[in-house]
Coordinates of C-alpha atoms in Angstrom, one line a residue:
M19 CA 0.0 0.1 -0.1
S20 CA 1.2 3.6 -0.7
S21 CA 2.0 6.0 2.1
V22 CA 0.6 8.8 0.1
S23 CA -2.5 10.2 1.6
A24 CA -3.4 12.8 -1.1
R25 CA -6.9 12.3 -2.7
V26 CA -6.5 12.6 -6.7
L27 CA -9.0 13.6 -9.3
A28 CA -8.2 12.9 -12.9
V29 CA -10.2 15.2 -15.2
I30 CA -11.1 14.6 -18.9
P31 CA -11.4 18.4 -20.0
P32 CA -13.6 19.4 -23.0
M33 CA -13.5 18.5 -25.7
T34 CA -12.5 14.9 -26.4
Q35 CA -15.2 12.5 -27.3
L36 CA -19.0 12.2 -26.5
N37 CA -19.6 8.5 -27.2
T38 CA -17.0 7.0 -24.9
P39 CA -14.6 8.2 -22.1
Y40 CA -11.1 9.2 -23.4
P41 CA -9.0 6.4 -21.6
S42 CA -6.2 8.4 -20.1
T43 CA -8.0 9.0 -16.9
A44 CA -9.3 5.3 -16.6
Y45 CA -5.5 4.2 -17.0
L46 CA -4.1 6.6 -14.4
T47 CA -7.0 5.9 -12.0
G48 CA -6.6 2.5 -12.3
F49 CA -3.0 2.5 -11.7
L50 CA -3.0 4.8 -8.6
R51 CA -5.6 2.8 -7.1
S52 CA -3.4 -0.5 -7.9
R53 CA -0.8 1.5 -5.6
G54 CA -3.3 2.1 -3.0
I55 CA -4.1 5.9 -3.6
D56 CA -7.4 7.3 -3.3
A57 CA -8.0 8.2 -7.0
Q58 CA -11.2 9.5 -8.6
Q59 CA -12.1 10.6 -12.2
V60 CA -14.6 13.1 -13.9
D61 CA -15.5 13.6 -17.5
L62 CA -16.1 17.3 -17.8
A63 CA -16.3 17.1 -21.6
L64 CA -19.4 15.0 -21.5
A65 CA -20.9 17.1 -18.4
L66 CA -20.4 20.4 -20.3
V67 CA -22.3 19.3 -23.4
L68 CA -25.3 17.6 -21.3
E69 CA -25.6 20.8 -19.2
L70 CA -25.6 23.1 -22.2
F71 CA -28.5 21.2 -23.8
T72 CA -30.7 21.0 -20.4
P73 CA -33.8 23.2 -20.3
V74 CA -31.8 25.7 -18.3
G75 CA -28.9 25.8 -20.7
L76 CA -30.9 25.9 -23.9
T77 CA -32.9 29.1 -22.1
Q78 CA -29.6 30.7 -21.3
L79 CA -28.6 30.1 -25.2
H80 CA -32.0 31.5 -26.2
E81 CA -31.2 34.7 -24.1
A82 CA -27.7 34.8 -25.7
V83 CA -29.4 34.6 -29.3
L84 CA -31.9 37.2 -28.7
A85 CA -29.3 39.6 -27.3
L86 CA -27.1 39.4 -30.5
P87 CA -26.7 42.6 -32.6
E88 CA -28.2 42.7 -35.9
A89 CA -24.8 42.3 -37.6
R90 CA -23.9 39.1 -35.6
R91 CA -27.1 37.3 -36.5
T92 CA -26.9 34.3 -38.8
P93 CA -29.3 31.9 -40.4
Q94 CA -28.7 29.3 -37.6
T95 CA -29.3 31.5 -34.8
A96 CA -32.6 33.0 -36.8
W97 CA -33.8 29.2 -37.0
F98 CA -33.0 28.8 -33.2
A99 CA -35.0 31.7 -32.2
A100 CA -37.7 30.9 -34.5
E101 CA -38.0 27.3 -33.3
F102 CA -37.0 27.6 -29.8
G103 CA -40.2 26.2 -28.3
T104 CA -40.0 23.0 -30.5
I105 CA -36.2 22.7 -29.9
A106 CA -36.5 23.0 -26.1
A107 CA -39.3 20.3 -26.2
A108 CA -37.3 18.0 -28.3
T109 CA -33.8 18.2 -27.0
P110 CA -34.2 15.9 -23.9
R111 CA -36.0 13.4 -25.8
V112 CA -33.0 13.5 -28.4
I113 CA -30.4 13.2 -25.7
A114 CA -32.2 10.4 -24.0
F115 CA -32.5 8.6 -27.3
L116 CA -28.7 9.0 -28.1
Q117 CA -27.9 7.7 -24.4
G118 CA -30.0 4.7 -25.5
R119 CA -32.6 5.3 -22.8
D120 CA -35.6 6.3 -25.0
P121 CA -35.3 4.2 -28.2
T122 CA -38.8 4.2 -29.3
V123 CA -38.6 8.0 -30.1
A124 CA -36.8 6.9 -32.9
H125 CA -40.2 6.5 -34.8
R126 CA -41.1 10.1 -34.2
I127 CA -37.5 11.3 -35.2
N128 CA -37.7 9.4 -38.6
T129 CA -40.9 11.2 -39.7
R130 CA -38.8 14.5 -40.3
A131 CA -41.6 16.3 -38.5
F132 CA -40.3 16.0 -34.7
L133 CA -37.1 17.7 -35.1
P134 CA -36.9 21.3 -36.4
E135 CA -34.2 21.2 -39.1
G136 CA -31.5 23.6 -39.4
A137 CA -28.6 24.1 -42.0
R138 CA -27.0 20.6 -41.0
F139 CA -29.8 18.8 -42.7
A140 CA -28.9 20.2 -45.9
S141 CA -26.3 17.3 -46.1
L142 CA -29.1 14.9 -46.5
D143 CA -29.5 16.6 -50.2
N144 CA -26.2 14.8 -51.0
Y145 CA -28.0 11.4 -51.0
V146 CA -30.2 11.5 -53.9
D147 CA -33.0 9.1 -54.7
E148 CA -33.7 9.2 -58.3
D149 CA -37.3 7.7 -57.7
G150 CA -38.2 10.7 -55.3
G151 CA -38.2 8.5 -52.3
D152 CA -36.5 8.5 -49.0
P153 CA -32.8 9.9 -49.7
L154 CA -31.3 7.8 -46.9
A155 CA -32.9 4.4 -48.0
W156 CA -29.6 3.7 -49.5
A157 CA -27.9 3.9 -46.3
F158 CA -30.2 2.3 -43.8
G159 CA -32.9 0.4 -46.0
A160 CA -36.2 -0.6 -44.6
L161 CA -34.8 -1.9 -41.3
G162 CA -32.4 0.7 -40.0
L163 CA -34.8 2.6 -38.0
Q164 CA -32.6 3.2 -35.0
D165 CA -29.6 4.1 -37.1
R166 CA -31.5 6.4 -39.2
A167 CA -32.7 8.2 -36.3
R168 CA -29.4 8.6 -34.7
H169 CA -28.2 10.0 -37.8
L170 CA -30.8 12.8 -37.9
A171 CA -30.5 13.4 -34.2
T172 CA -26.8 13.8 -34.5
L173 CA -27.4 16.6 -37.1
F174 CA -29.9 18.2 -34.8
L175 CA -27.0 18.4 -32.2
N176 CA -24.6 19.6 -34.6
D177 CA -27.2 22.4 -35.5
L178 CA -27.2 23.3 -31.8
A179 CA -23.5 23.4 -31.9
D180 CA -23.6 25.7 -34.5
V181 CA -25.9 28.1 -32.6
L182 CA -23.5 28.0 -29.4
R183 CA -20.7 29.0 -31.9
D184 CA -22.3 31.8 -33.7
A185 CA -24.1 33.3 -30.5
V186 CA -21.7 32.4 -27.6
D187 CA -18.3 31.3 -28.5
A188 CA -16.9 31.4 -32.1
R189 CA -14.2 28.7 -31.0
F190 CA -16.8 26.0 -29.9
E191 CA -16.8 22.8 -31.5
F192 CA -17.7 19.2 -30.4
V193 CA -14.1 18.6 -31.2
R194 CA -11.1 20.6 -31.8
Y195 CA -12.6 23.3 -29.2
A196 CA -10.5 26.5 -29.4
E197 CA -7.8 24.3 -31.2
S198 CA -6.0 27.3 -32.8
L199 CA -5.2 28.8 -29.4
A200 CA -2.7 25.8 -28.8
A201 CA -1.8 23.8 -31.8
A202 CA 1.7 24.4 -32.6
Q203 CA 1.3 27.8 -30.9
A204 CA 4.9 29.1 -30.4
H205 CA 3.7 31.9 -28.0
F206 CA 1.1 31.8 -25.0
D207 CA -0.4 35.1 -25.8
P208 CA -3.4 33.9 -27.6
L209 CA -4.4 31.7 -24.7
A210 CA -3.4 34.3 -22.1
D211 CA -5.8 36.7 -23.9
A212 CA -8.7 34.2 -24.2
L213 CA -8.3 33.3 -20.5
A214 CA -8.4 36.8 -19.4
A215 CA -11.5 37.6 -21.4
P216 CA -14.9 37.8 -19.5
P217 CA -16.3 34.4 -19.3
N218 CA -19.0 33.6 -21.7
L219 CA -21.9 31.0 -21.2
V220 CA -19.6 28.0 -22.2
D221 CA -17.0 29.3 -19.7
D222 CA -19.4 29.8 -16.8
T223 CA -21.1 26.4 -17.2
L224 CA -17.8 24.9 -17.1
K225 CA -16.8 26.8 -14.2
R226 CA -19.9 25.8 -12.2
L227 CA -19.3 22.1 -13.3
T228 CA -15.6 22.4 -12.0
L229 CA -16.6 23.7 -8.7
A230 CA -19.3 21.0 -8.2
A231 CA -16.8 18.2 -8.9
L232 CA -14.3 20.1 -6.4
A233 CA -17.1 20.0 -3.8
Q234 CA -18.1 16.3 -4.4
R235 CA -14.6 14.7 -4.5
R236 CA -12.7 17.3 -2.3
P237 CA -9.2 16.5 -4.3
D238 CA -5.8 17.4 -2.9
V239 CA -4.5 17.0 -6.6
V240 CA -6.1 17.6 -9.9
L241 CA -4.8 15.8 -12.9
L242 CA -5.6 17.5 -16.3
S243 CA -5.2 15.2 -19.1
V244 CA -5.0 17.1 -22.4
P245 CA -4.8 14.8 -25.3
F246 CA -5.3 17.2 -28.1
P247 CA -4.8 20.9 -28.8
G248 CA -8.7 21.3 -28.8
S249 CA -8.9 20.5 -25.1
V250 CA -6.2 22.8 -23.8
Y251 CA -8.3 25.9 -23.5
A252 CA -10.8 24.4 -21.5
A253 CA -8.3 22.5 -19.5
L254 CA -6.8 25.9 -18.3
R255 CA -10.3 27.4 -17.7
I256 CA -10.8 24.5 -15.5
A257 CA -7.6 25.2 -13.6
Q258 CA -8.3 28.6 -13.4
S259 CA -11.3 28.0 -11.7
I260 CA -9.7 25.7 -9.2
K261 CA -7.1 28.2 -8.4
A262 CA -9.6 30.9 -7.7
A263 CA -11.8 28.6 -5.5
R264 CA -9.1 26.3 -3.7
P265 CA -5.6 27.7 -4.5
E266 CA -4.0 24.9 -2.2
V267 CA -5.2 22.1 -4.6
V268 CA -2.2 21.1 -6.8
V269 CA -3.0 21.0 -10.6
V270 CA -0.8 19.1 -12.7
L271 CA -1.1 19.2 -16.7
G272 CA 0.0 16.0 -18.8
G273 CA -1.2 14.1 -21.6
G274 CA -0.8 13.7 -25.6
Y275 CA -0.5 17.2 -26.4
V276 CA 1.9 18.1 -23.7
N277 CA 4.2 15.2 -24.6
T278 CA 4.3 16.3 -28.2
E279 CA 4.2 20.1 -28.2
L280 CA 5.4 21.3 -24.9
R281 CA 8.7 19.4 -24.6
E282 CA 10.7 22.6 -24.7
L283 CA 8.2 24.5 -22.4
A284 CA 9.7 28.1 -20.9
E285 CA 6.6 30.0 -20.8
P286 CA 6.1 31.1 -16.8
R287 CA 2.5 32.2 -17.4
L288 CA 1.2 28.7 -17.7
F289 CA 2.1 28.1 -14.1
D290 CA -0.4 30.7 -13.2
F291 CA -2.9 28.0 -13.8
V292 CA -1.2 24.8 -13.2
D293 CA 1.6 23.9 -10.6
Y294 CA 3.4 21.1 -12.5
V295 CA 3.6 19.9 -16.1
T296 CA 4.5 16.2 -16.5
L297 CA 6.1 14.5 -19.8
D298 CA 5.3 11.0 -21.4
A299 CA 4.0 8.0 -19.5
G300 CA 2.3 9.5 -16.4
E301 CA 2.7 6.4 -13.9
R302 CA 6.4 7.2 -12.7
P303 CA 6.2 11.1 -12.8
L304 CA 3.0 10.9 -10.8
L305 CA 4.2 8.7 -8.1
A306 CA 7.2 11.0 -7.7
L307 CA 5.1 14.2 -7.7
L308 CA 2.6 12.9 -5.1
E309 CA 5.6 11.9 -2.7
H310 CA 6.8 15.2 -3.2
V311 CA 3.2 16.8 -2.2
A312 CA 3.4 14.3 0.8
G313 CA 6.6 15.9 1.9
K314 CA 8.6 12.5 1.3
R315 CA 10.5 13.8 -2.0
S316 CA 12.4 16.9 -2.9
K317 CA 11.6 18.9 -6.2
T318 CA 15.2 17.9 -7.2
R319 CA 14.0 14.2 -7.4
L320 CA 10.9 14.8 -9.6
V321 CA 10.6 12.7 -12.8
R322 CA 10.0 14.5 -16.2
T323 CA 8.4 17.4 -14.6
F324 CA 8.2 21.3 -15.4
W325 CA 7.8 23.6 -12.6
R326 CA 8.1 27.3 -11.9
D327 CA 10.9 29.0 -9.6
G328 CA 10.0 32.5 -9.5
Q329 CA 9.7 33.5 -13.2
E330 CA 11.8 30.8 -14.5
V331 CA 10.8 27.5 -15.8
K332 CA 12.7 24.6 -14.5
Y333 CA 12.7 20.7 -15.6
T334 CA 13.5 17.9 -13.2
N335 CA 14.1 14.4 -14.5
F336 CA 15.6 12.5 -11.8
V337 CA 16.2 9.2 -13.6
E338 CA 14.0 6.3 -12.5
P339 CA 13.0 3.5 -14.5
D340 CA 9.2 3.7 -15.9
I341 CA 6.6 1.4 -14.5
P342 CA 6.6 -1.9 -16.7
F343 CA 3.7 -1.9 -19.1
D344 CA 2.3 -5.3 -17.8
E345 CA 2.5 -3.6 -14.4
V346 CA 0.6 -0.4 -14.7
G347 CA -2.8 -2.2 -13.7
T348 CA -6.0 -2.6 -15.2
P349 CA -7.8 0.8 -16.3
T350 CA -11.2 1.5 -14.4
W351 CA -14.1 3.4 -15.5
D352 CA -15.4 3.6 -12.0
G353 CA -16.9 7.0 -11.4
L354 CA -17.8 7.9 -15.1
P355 CA -21.6 7.9 -16.1
L356 CA -21.2 5.2 -18.7
D357 CA -25.0 5.4 -19.2
R358 CA -25.0 9.1 -20.4
Y359 CA -22.4 8.8 -23.3
L360 CA -24.1 9.9 -26.6
S361 CA -23.9 7.3 -29.4
L362 CA -23.6 9.6 -32.3
L363 CA -23.8 8.9 -36.0
D364 CA -22.1 11.4 -38.0
M365 CA -20.7 9.2 -40.9
L366 CA -22.8 6.7 -42.5
N367 CA -19.8 4.7 -43.6
P368 CA -19.9 1.6 -41.4
M369 CA -16.1 1.7 -40.7
N370 CA -16.2 5.6 -40.3
R371 CA -19.0 5.5 -37.7
L372 CA -16.8 3.4 -35.1
W373 CA -15.1 6.5 -33.7
S374 CA -18.3 8.2 -32.7
D375 CA -20.9 5.5 -32.6
G376 CA -21.2 3.3 -29.3
R377 CA -19.3 3.1 -26.1
W378 CA -15.9 1.2 -26.5
N379 CA -13.7 0.3 -23.6
K380 CA -10.4 1.6 -24.8
L381 CA -7.3 -0.5 -24.1
T382 CA -3.8 -0.8 -25.1
V383 CA -2.1 -4.0 -26.4
A384 CA 1.3 -2.7 -26.2
H385 CA 3.3 0.4 -25.2
G386 CA 4.8 2.3 -28.1
C387 CA 5.3 1.1 -31.7
Y388 CA 7.4 -2.2 -32.6
W389 CA 8.1 -0.7 -35.9
K390 CA 9.1 3.0 -35.0
K391 CA 10.7 3.7 -38.4
C392 CA 8.2 5.9 -40.6
S393 CA 9.7 9.3 -41.5
F394 CA 6.4 11.2 -40.9
C395 CA 5.9 9.9 -37.3
D396 CA 7.4 11.3 -33.9
V397 CA 9.6 8.2 -33.6
S398 CA 12.0 10.1 -31.2
L399 CA 9.2 10.4 -28.4
D400 CA 8.6 7.8 -25.7
Y401 CA 4.9 7.1 -26.7
I402 CA 6.3 5.7 -30.0
S403 CA 10.0 4.7 -29.2
R404 CA 9.6 2.8 -25.9
Y405 CA 8.0 -0.5 -27.0
E406 CA 6.7 -2.7 -24.4
A407 CA 4.2 -5.5 -24.5
A408 CA 2.2 -7.5 -22.0
S409 CA 1.4 -11.3 -22.1
A410 CA -1.8 -12.5 -23.7
E411 CA -2.6 -13.7 -20.4
V412 CA -2.4 -10.3 -18.4
L413 CA -4.3 -8.7 -21.5
V414 CA -7.2 -11.0 -21.3
D415 CA -7.2 -10.8 -17.3
R416 CA -7.7 -7.0 -18.2
I417 CA -10.4 -7.5 -20.6
E418 CA -12.3 -9.8 -18.3
A419 CA -12.0 -7.3 -15.6
I420 CA -13.2 -4.3 -17.8
V421 CA -16.3 -6.4 -18.9
R422 CA -17.1 -7.4 -15.4
E423 CA -16.9 -3.5 -14.2
T424 CA -18.6 -1.8 -17.3
G425 CA -20.9 -4.6 -18.4
Q426 CA -19.7 -3.7 -22.1
T427 CA -17.8 -6.2 -24.4
G428 CA -16.7 -3.6 -27.1
F429 CA -13.0 -2.8 -27.2
H430 CA -11.0 -0.3 -29.3
F431 CA -7.4 -1.1 -29.1
V432 CA -5.9 2.1 -29.1
D433 CA -2.2 1.1 -30.2
E434 CA -0.1 3.2 -32.6
A435 CA 0.1 -0.1 -34.5
A436 CA -0.8 -3.2 -32.7
P437 CA 1.8 -6.0 -33.3
P438 CA 0.6 -9.0 -35.1
K439 CA 2.5 -11.5 -32.9
A440 CA 0.9 -10.0 -29.8
L441 CA -2.6 -10.0 -31.6
K442 CA -2.2 -13.6 -32.7
A443 CA -1.3 -14.6 -29.0
L444 CA -4.2 -12.5 -27.8
A445 CA -6.7 -13.9 -30.1
E446 CA -5.7 -17.4 -29.2
E447 CA -6.1 -16.7 -25.8
L448 CA -9.6 -15.0 -26.1
I449 CA -10.5 -18.1 -27.9
R450 CA -9.0 -20.5 -25.3
R451 CA -11.0 -18.9 -22.6
G452 CA -14.2 -18.7 -24.3
V453 CA -14.2 -14.6 -23.9
A454 CA -16.5 -13.4 -26.4
I455 CA -15.9 -9.7 -27.4
S456 CA -15.9 -7.2 -30.3
W457 CA -12.8 -5.3 -31.0
W458 CA -10.9 -3.1 -33.7
G459 CA -7.7 -1.1 -33.7
N460 CA -5.0 0.0 -35.8
I461 CA -2.2 -2.0 -37.4
R462 CA 0.6 -1.9 -40.2
F463 CA -0.5 -3.6 -43.4
E464 CA 2.5 -6.1 -43.0
K465 CA 2.9 -9.3 -44.7
T466 CA 2.6 -11.1 -41.4
F467 CA -1.1 -10.6 -41.6
T468 CA -1.9 -13.7 -43.6
P469 CA -5.3 -14.9 -44.6
E470 CA -5.1 -17.5 -41.8
L471 CA -4.2 -14.8 -39.0
C472 CA -6.9 -12.5 -40.4
Q473 CA -9.5 -15.2 -39.9
L474 CA -8.1 -15.9 -36.5
L475 CA -8.4 -12.4 -35.4
A476 CA -11.9 -12.3 -36.8
D477 CA -12.9 -15.6 -34.9
S478 CA -11.6 -13.9 -31.7
G479 CA -14.0 -11.0 -32.2
C480 CA -12.0 -8.3 -34.5
I481 CA -14.6 -6.5 -36.5
A482 CA -12.6 -3.5 -38.1
I483 CA -9.1 -2.7 -38.9
S484 CA -7.3 0.4 -39.8
G485 CA -3.9 1.1 -41.0
G486 CA -1.8 3.5 -42.9
L487 CA -1.5 3.1 -46.9
E488 CA -0.3 6.9 -46.5
V489 CA 0.6 8.0 -50.2
A490 CA 0.0 4.7 -52.1
S491 CA 3.2 5.1 -54.0
D492 CA 6.0 2.5 -53.6
R493 CA 8.4 5.3 -54.2
L494 CA 7.1 7.4 -51.6
L495 CA 6.4 4.5 -49.1
Q496 CA 10.1 3.5 -49.5
L497 CA 11.2 7.1 -48.8
M498 CA 8.9 7.1 -45.8
K499 CA 10.3 3.9 -44.4
K500 CA 7.0 2.5 -44.0
G501 CA 7.9 -1.1 -44.6
V502 CA 4.9 -2.0 -47.0
S503 CA 4.0 -2.0 -50.8
V504 CA 1.0 -1.3 -52.5
E505 CA 0.7 -4.8 -53.5
Q506 CA 1.2 -6.0 -50.2
V507 CA -1.4 -3.7 -48.7
A508 CA -3.8 -5.0 -51.3
R509 CA -3.5 -8.6 -50.2
V510 CA -3.4 -7.8 -46.4
T511 CA -6.5 -5.6 -46.8
K512 CA -8.4 -8.2 -49.1
A513 CA -7.4 -10.9 -46.4
F514 CA -9.1 -8.8 -43.6
A515 CA -12.2 -8.0 -45.8
D516 CA -12.7 -11.7 -46.7
A517 CA -12.5 -12.6 -43.3
G518 CA -15.6 -10.1 -42.6
V519 CA -13.6 -7.4 -41.2
L520 CA -14.1 -3.8 -42.0
V521 CA -10.8 -1.9 -43.3
H522 CA -10.0 1.7 -43.1
A523 CA -7.1 3.1 -44.9
Y524 CA -5.3 6.3 -43.5
L525 CA -3.9 8.2 -46.5
M526 CA -1.9 11.1 -47.0
Y527 CA -0.8 13.8 -49.5
G528 CA 1.7 16.5 -49.6
F529 CA 4.6 14.4 -48.6
P530 CA 8.3 15.6 -49.6
T531 CA 8.8 15.2 -53.2
Q532 CA 5.4 14.1 -54.0
T533 CA 4.4 15.1 -57.7
T534 CA 1.2 15.6 -59.3
Q535 CA 1.5 12.3 -61.1
D536 CA 2.1 10.3 -57.9
T537 CA -1.1 12.0 -56.3
V538 CA -3.0 11.0 -59.1
D539 CA -1.6 7.5 -59.2
A540 CA -2.2 7.3 -55.4
L541 CA -5.9 7.8 -56.1
E542 CA -6.1 5.3 -58.8
Y543 CA -4.6 2.7 -56.5
V544 CA -7.2 3.6 -53.8
R545 CA -10.0 3.3 -56.6
Q546 CA -8.8 -0.2 -57.4
L547 CA -8.6 -1.1 -53.7
F548 CA -12.3 -0.2 -53.4
E549 CA -13.3 -1.8 -56.6
N550 CA -11.8 -5.1 -55.5
G551 CA -13.4 -5.1 -52.1
C552 CA -10.2 -4.6 -50.0
I553 CA -11.0 -1.6 -48.2
H554 CA -14.3 0.0 -46.9
S555 CA -13.3 3.8 -46.1
G556 CA -10.4 5.9 -45.9
F557 CA -9.5 9.5 -45.0
F558 CA -7.0 11.8 -47.0
H559 CA -5.0 14.3 -44.7
R560 CA -2.3 16.7 -45.7
F561 CA 1.1 15.8 -44.6
A562 CA 2.4 18.0 -41.6
C563 CA 6.2 18.0 -40.9
T564 CA 6.8 17.9 -37.0
V565 CA 10.2 18.6 -35.3
H566 CA 10.1 15.0 -33.6
S567 CA 9.9 13.2 -36.9
P568 CA 12.8 11.9 -39.1
V569 CA 11.7 14.7 -41.7
G570 CA 11.8 17.4 -39.2
M571 CA 15.2 16.1 -37.8
N572 CA 16.9 15.3 -41.1
P573 CA 15.0 17.5 -43.9
A574 CA 17.9 17.2 -46.2
D575 CA 17.2 13.6 -46.6
Y576 CA 13.7 14.3 -48.0
G577 CA 14.6 16.9 -50.4
V578 CA 13.0 19.8 -48.3
T579 CA 14.3 23.0 -46.4
L580 CA 12.7 23.8 -42.9
Q581 CA 11.2 27.2 -42.3
P582 CA 12.5 28.9 -39.1
L583 CA 10.5 28.7 -36.1
P584 CA 10.1 31.9 -34.0
A585 CA 13.1 32.5 -32.0
D586 CA 11.4 33.8 -29.0
G587 CA 8.8 30.9 -28.8
R588 CA 8.5 29.7 -25.3
F589 CA 5.2 27.6 -25.5
A590 CA 4.2 25.0 -28.0
K591 CA 6.6 23.5 -30.7
N592 CA 5.4 20.8 -33.1
D593 CA 4.3 21.5 -36.5
I594 CA 7.1 23.0 -38.6
A595 CA 6.8 24.8 -42.1
F596 CA 9.0 23.5 -44.9
I597 CA 9.9 24.5 -48.7
D598 CA 9.7 21.6 -51.2
P599 CA 10.9 22.6 -54.4
T600 CA 8.9 20.1 -56.2
P601 CA 6.0 22.2 -58.1
T602 CA 2.9 20.3 -57.0
D603 CA -0.5 22.2 -56.3
H604 CA -1.4 20.1 -53.3
D605 CA -4.5 22.3 -52.3
G606 CA -6.0 21.8 -55.6
L607 CA -5.1 18.1 -55.6
G608 CA -6.5 17.5 -52.2
Q609 CA -9.9 18.5 -53.0
G610 CA -10.1 16.0 -55.7
L611 CA -8.6 13.2 -53.8
K612 CA -11.2 13.9 -50.9
K613 CA -14.0 14.1 -53.4
G614 CA -13.1 10.9 -55.0
L615 CA -12.6 9.2 -51.8
Y616 CA -15.9 10.2 -50.5
N617 CA -17.7 9.0 -53.4
F618 CA -15.8 5.6 -53.4
M619 CA -17.0 5.1 -49.7
H620 CA -20.4 5.4 -50.9
G621 CA -20.1 3.2 -54.0
I622 CA -20.1 6.0 -56.4
G623 CA -18.0 6.4 -59.4
V624 CA -15.7 3.5 -58.5
D625 CA -15.3 2.7 -62.2
S626 CA -14.8 6.3 -63.2
D627 CA -11.8 8.0 -64.7
I628 CA -9.7 9.2 -61.9
R629 CA -9.0 12.5 -63.5
S630 CA -12.8 13.3 -63.2
W631 CA -12.6 14.3 -59.5
F632 CA -9.9 16.9 -59.6
P633 CA -10.9 20.6 -60.1
V634 CA -7.5 21.1 -61.8
R635 CA -5.9 19.6 -64.9
V636 CA -4.2 16.4 -64.1
P637 CA -2.4 13.7 -66.3
K638 CA -3.6 10.3 -66.9
T639 CA -2.7 7.7 -64.3
T640 CA 0.2 5.6 -65.1
V641 CA -1.2 2.6 -62.9
P642 CA -2.2 -0.4 -64.8
R643 CA -6.1 -0.7 -64.7
R644 CA -6.0 -4.3 -63.1
F645 CA -2.9 -3.7 -60.9
V646 CA -4.8 -4.6 -57.8
E647 CA -6.6 -7.6 -59.5
R648 CA -3.3 -9.1 -60.7
A649 CA -1.5 -8.4 -57.2
L650 CA -4.5 -10.2 -55.5
S651 CA -4.2 -13.2 -57.8
T652 CA -0.1 -13.2 -57.3
V653 CA 0.9 -15.5 -54.2
N654 CA 3.5 -13.6 -52.3

């Protein structure tokens, strides 16, 4: 048992996810409890949204809309004002329906007369029924009652979020809330200005929820886990409220954003809000910090921790071994309102919907990445570079404990790339014990995933897999040190698809030296993968160079020149601009890539000429028309 008596509260700040808890607090709470420390957790991201959409919250939003000057009124705020009575009556039913507590209201929602429809419903015009019937029939058919209603209910909530953004806080989003204040932000000034501004309705609501959590849990230490730039502003608003009400509470900032962007932190003003900032895996730094708070350890023996001494930021890293991955304990969701999360349906594609639909127990198969070579990835950082796996027996023990606690058998393995050897052992152990779960996660499309292994994983409960195809160009995949080829990806994805597993491909454009021809050929490869039933969905994102990646550390190896970062930057440091002499219009090409992919996911234009998707003139593809088909017929 621990000699530390401090009460710890781990907080999920807005905004992360609304359908399931972000796993960081569950891991930390489970670990601290395994060491005999009084640890609790709260999800203020979910609490904030639910509070804003109560009758009181909606009335306050209505007052804000009516108070808008003429110049700031938008079609969405006009819609809200005109339909307020109906909106206020429908919203509690919509929330209860998305929480699974009132399923029969789906019939009312599907009439298209129950919910007032704002601008978000215009997206339904994208789904054209040539016979003049139901535009969603292609997606949900005659039996998709609940799914159809959840999609409509999600559009309704997105309409309300638009009203909040137009009337109250221009930065508000269900995800990426006030992201621009923190993402790759070299200076703290934008955050400082925002935090010094008079609080708005969202800020006041978050403050009230923060103070309620303090009163209920009475913590001595509060852990703010910020995985994304879009959760930093709200986290600091929470910290601001804590310091004003109970300045003696120790506030600690950590999480994925900190681990990637604040590694060279030198901004003392951040410590007006928090007392400490910790890097990388939190278990060891937290144990050291809690011992310090208890007077059992000096500041000189803190681990991977920033703190302020006067107006100077200091970093202390007393060298101690990290907690082995198989000893971090079982994550716990105790204290989180698992029956109040919102099962949203933004995307109709069956693979895309997994990120926002349903409550998944998030679990890690291994710490770090077993490959750790990809040139676009932060391979120099702990969350990638330190690879540790737990045994299949330990993993299934954790799975069984989580199922007993939550009553939920769905798992999302959140590894950077789950190792095939570990997945094989896990699948065999699940089958051996007769543990029936549904699971999905991220992998590398490497040749180890044979048809036999894919079928074994499916038999153990694997329902979906995502992985990086990236640029879909063998030349660039080799430059990326991805360790796969397009032919190999085709075989692996087809093996998963044939086993009944949904397959999602992460795709990239704008990589150094990528030409227009490379980009056109990449979309042709993707088209053929859809045509041959290899993948079910994908997402194209623009390449971003980070200071922790091989491209950022050795730009000359990739033919680019880095732009200098601000010399006086003392806050975030991650994305870095670069000059690529290759004359490629990535902005124009990106529109075509995304348009083509969107249509392929809906079964449209899969047999089309690739050039038709691009808004700019592009060359004909050089990829043979039956490249993927031939790759699938060739034994590796």
